[in-house]
Amino acid sequence: MAYDHADHADHHERGSELSEMQLRVRAIETVLAEKGYIDPAALDAIIEAYEIKIGPHIGARVVARAWADPAFKRALIEDATRAVRTLGAINRVGDHLIAVENTPKVHNMIVCTLCSCYPWDILGLPPVWYKSAPYRSRAVSDPRGVLADFGLQLPADTQIRVWDSTAETRFIVLPMRPAGTDGWSEDKLATLVTRDCMIGTGLPKRP
Ligand code: FE
């Protein structure tokens, strides 16, 4: 993927040293901890949750349930915030989640043009390319070109709808259920759901 390459080159140049931003974050963290405003143990717990416990497997479960259970799918489209809560996914206060459904005629794709807003609670940490300037601008100006970079060619008459996330409103793409999965269990269906297909830069795996 084109977006990863630039970042990798950047990373190699810097070697293992911390970036200016990382140094700044560390300095602020140290000062806040010394003044007693934050508890380093609580911060560690939050970071560990996002690195280990929370990830795209949660979103994959949401998608698989929607594929397998029409009532859940209706609830998800109607109010995704509430629907994912019934699966035990946590929501941060004030977050509003919207599920957008792919059809043969419409393909949905998610971006945050302003910064990097992302449905962390169900997809975990965002991929590096999601936060890159080229993705954020080109997703809007040339969505078909971006999808081509990801190896995704959609029929010419498929409309591409791009959703711009904000601090309050996050999106998850509900991809189309792959053919040849009749009778599959939810667990088995979930194995076909990739992170990228929930961002809209990919499709589910084929059975
Ligand atoms: Fe953002």
Coordinates of C-alpha atoms and ligand atoms in Angstrom, one line a residue:
M1 CA 0.0 0.0 0.0
A2 CA 1.4 3.3 -1.1
Y3 CA 0.7 5.0 2.2
D4 CA 2.7 2.6 4.3
H5 CA 5.8 3.0 2.3
A6 CA 6.4 6.7 3.1
D7 CA 5.9 6.0 6.7
H8 CA 8.3 3.0 6.7
A9 CA 11.0 5.2 5.1
D10 CA 10.5 7.8 7.7
H11 CA 10.7 5.2 10.4
H12 CA 14.0 3.8 9.2
E13 CA 15.6 7.2 9.1
R14 CA 14.8 7.8 12.7
G15 CA 15.9 4.4 13.7
S16 CA 14.7 3.4 17.2
E17 CA 14.9 7.0 18.6
L18 CA 11.7 8.6 19.8
S19 CA 10.1 11.2 17.5
E20 CA 9.8 14.8 18.5
M21 CA 6.1 14.2 19.1
Q22 CA 6.7 11.1 21.3
L23 CA 9.3 13.1 23.3
R24 CA 6.8 15.9 23.8
V25 CA 4.0 13.4 24.9
R26 CA 6.4 11.8 27.3
A27 CA 7.4 15.1 28.8
I28 CA 3.8 16.2 29.3
E29 CA 2.9 12.8 30.7
T30 CA 5.8 13.1 33.2
V31 CA 4.8 16.6 34.4
L32 CA 1.1 15.7 34.7
A33 CA 2.0 12.5 36.7
E34 CA 4.4 14.5 39.0
K35 CA 1.6 17.0 39.7
G36 CA -0.8 14.2 40.4
Y37 CA -3.2 15.0 37.6
I38 CA -2.9 11.6 36.0
D39 CA -2.3 8.1 37.3
P40 CA 0.4 6.3 35.2
A41 CA -1.1 3.0 36.1
A42 CA -4.5 4.1 34.8
L43 CA -2.9 5.3 31.6
D44 CA -1.1 2.0 31.1
A45 CA -4.4 0.1 31.6
I46 CA -6.1 2.2 28.9
I47 CA -3.2 1.7 26.5
E48 CA -3.1 -2.0 27.2
A49 CA -6.8 -2.3 26.6
Y50 CA -6.5 -0.7 23.1
E51 CA -3.3 -2.7 22.2
I52 CA -4.4 -6.1 23.4
K53 CA -8.1 -6.4 24.3
I54 CA -9.8 -4.0 21.8
G55 CA -9.3 -4.7 18.2
P56 CA -11.0 -5.4 14.8
H57 CA -12.2 -8.8 16.2
I58 CA -14.9 -6.8 18.0
G59 CA -16.1 -5.1 14.8
A60 CA -15.9 -8.5 13.0
R61 CA -18.3 -9.9 15.5
V62 CA -20.7 -7.0 15.0
V63 CA -20.6 -7.6 11.2
A64 CA -20.9 -11.4 11.5
R65 CA -23.9 -11.0 13.8
A66 CA -25.5 -8.5 11.3
W67 CA -25.0 -11.0 8.5
A68 CA -26.5 -13.9 10.5
D69 CA -29.3 -12.1 12.4
P70 CA -31.7 -9.8 10.4
A71 CA -33.1 -8.3 13.6
F72 CA -29.6 -7.3 14.8
K73 CA -28.8 -5.9 11.4
R74 CA -31.9 -3.7 11.5
A75 CA -31.0 -2.6 15.1
L76 CA -27.4 -1.8 13.9
I77 CA -28.5 0.3 11.0
E78 CA -31.1 2.1 13.2
D79 CA -28.7 2.9 16.1
A80 CA -25.3 1.3 16.0
T81 CA -24.2 2.8 19.3
R82 CA -27.0 1.0 21.1
A83 CA -26.6 -2.2 19.0
V84 CA -22.9 -2.7 19.6
R85 CA -23.5 -2.2 23.3
T86 CA -25.8 -5.2 23.4
L87 CA -22.7 -7.3 22.2
G88 CA -20.7 -6.0 25.2
A89 CA -18.6 -3.5 23.2
I90 CA -17.8 -0.4 25.3
N91 CA -18.6 3.1 24.1
R92 CA -16.9 6.1 25.3
V93 CA -19.3 8.7 26.7
G94 CA -20.5 11.0 23.9
D95 CA -19.5 8.7 21.1
H96 CA -22.0 8.2 18.3
L97 CA -21.6 5.2 16.0
I98 CA -23.2 4.9 12.6
A99 CA -23.2 1.7 10.5
V100 CA -23.3 2.3 6.8
E101 CA -24.4 -0.7 4.6
N102 CA -22.7 -1.7 1.4
T103 CA -25.0 -2.8 -1.4
P104 CA -24.4 -3.8 -5.0
K105 CA -25.0 -0.2 -6.0
V106 CA -23.3 1.7 -3.1
H107 CA -19.9 1.2 -1.6
N108 CA -19.1 3.1 1.6
M109 CA -15.7 4.3 2.7
I110 CA -14.6 6.0 6.0
V111 CA -12.1 8.8 6.5
C112 CA -11.4 11.6 8.9
T113 CA -10.4 14.5 6.7
L114 CA -9.5 16.7 9.7
C115 CA -7.4 14.3 11.7
S116 CA -7.8 10.7 12.6
C117 CA -11.2 10.0 14.2
Y118 CA -11.8 6.3 14.0
P119 CA -14.2 3.8 15.7
W120 CA -11.5 2.7 18.2
D121 CA -13.9 0.9 20.5
I122 CA -14.8 -1.7 17.8
L123 CA -11.7 -1.6 15.4
G124 CA -8.9 -0.9 17.9
L125 CA -5.9 1.3 16.9
P126 CA -6.2 2.9 13.5
P127 CA -3.8 1.8 10.8
V128 CA -1.0 4.3 10.0
W129 CA -2.3 5.0 6.5
Y130 CA -5.6 6.1 7.9
K131 CA -4.0 9.0 9.6
S132 CA -1.8 10.0 6.6
A133 CA -2.4 13.2 4.7
P134 CA -2.6 11.5 1.3
Y135 CA -5.4 9.1 2.5
R136 CA -7.3 11.9 4.2
S137 CA -7.3 14.2 1.2
R138 CA -7.5 11.6 -1.7
A139 CA -10.3 9.6 -0.1
V140 CA -12.5 12.6 -0.8
S141 CA -11.0 13.9 -4.1
D142 CA -10.3 10.5 -5.7
P143 CA -12.0 7.7 -3.8
R144 CA -11.8 5.3 -6.7
G145 CA -8.1 5.9 -7.1
V146 CA -7.5 5.2 -3.4
L147 CA -9.5 2.0 -3.6
A148 CA -7.4 1.0 -6.6
D149 CA -4.3 1.5 -4.5
F150 CA -5.7 -1.0 -2.1
G151 CA -6.3 -3.4 -5.0
L152 CA -10.0 -2.9 -5.0
Q153 CA -11.8 -2.4 -8.3
L154 CA -15.5 -1.8 -8.1
P155 CA -17.9 -1.9 -11.0
A156 CA -18.1 1.4 -12.8
D157 CA -21.8 1.9 -11.8
T158 CA -21.2 1.3 -8.1
Q159 CA -21.5 4.6 -6.3
I160 CA -18.8 5.3 -3.7
R161 CA -20.0 7.2 -0.7
V162 CA -17.3 8.7 1.6
W163 CA -18.2 9.4 5.2
D164 CA -16.2 12.0 7.2
S165 CA -15.7 11.1 10.8
T166 CA -15.7 13.6 13.6
A167 CA -14.8 13.5 17.3
E168 CA -18.4 12.7 18.1
T169 CA -19.5 10.6 15.1
R170 CA -17.7 7.5 14.0
F171 CA -18.6 5.1 11.2
I172 CA -18.3 1.4 10.5
V173 CA -19.0 -0.1 7.1
L174 CA -21.2 -3.1 7.0
P175 CA -19.9 -5.0 4.0
M176 CA -22.0 -7.4 1.9
R177 CA -22.1 -11.0 3.1
P178 CA -19.9 -13.0 0.8
A179 CA -21.6 -15.6 -1.4
G180 CA -21.2 -19.2 -0.5
T181 CA -21.6 -18.7 3.2
D182 CA -25.1 -20.1 3.6
G183 CA -25.6 -21.8 6.9
W184 CA -22.3 -20.5 8.3
S185 CA -22.1 -19.9 12.1
E186 CA -21.4 -16.4 13.3
D187 CA -17.9 -17.4 14.5
K188 CA -17.1 -18.7 11.0
L189 CA -18.5 -15.7 9.3
A190 CA -16.4 -13.4 11.5
T191 CA -13.2 -15.0 10.1
L192 CA -14.0 -13.4 6.8
V193 CA -14.3 -9.9 8.2
T194 CA -11.2 -7.8 7.8
R195 CA -10.4 -4.5 9.4
D196 CA -10.1 -2.9 6.0
C197 CA -13.6 -4.1 4.9
M198 CA -15.0 -2.3 7.9
I199 CA -13.2 0.9 6.8
G200 CA -14.3 0.4 3.2
T201 CA -10.9 0.1 1.8
G202 CA -11.3 -3.6 1.3
L203 CA -13.9 -6.4 0.9
P204 CA -14.5 -9.4 3.2
K205 CA -12.4 -12.5 2.5
R206 CA -13.9 -15.0 0.1
P207 CA -14.9 -18.3 1.6
Ligands
FE1 FE -10.3 13.1 13.4

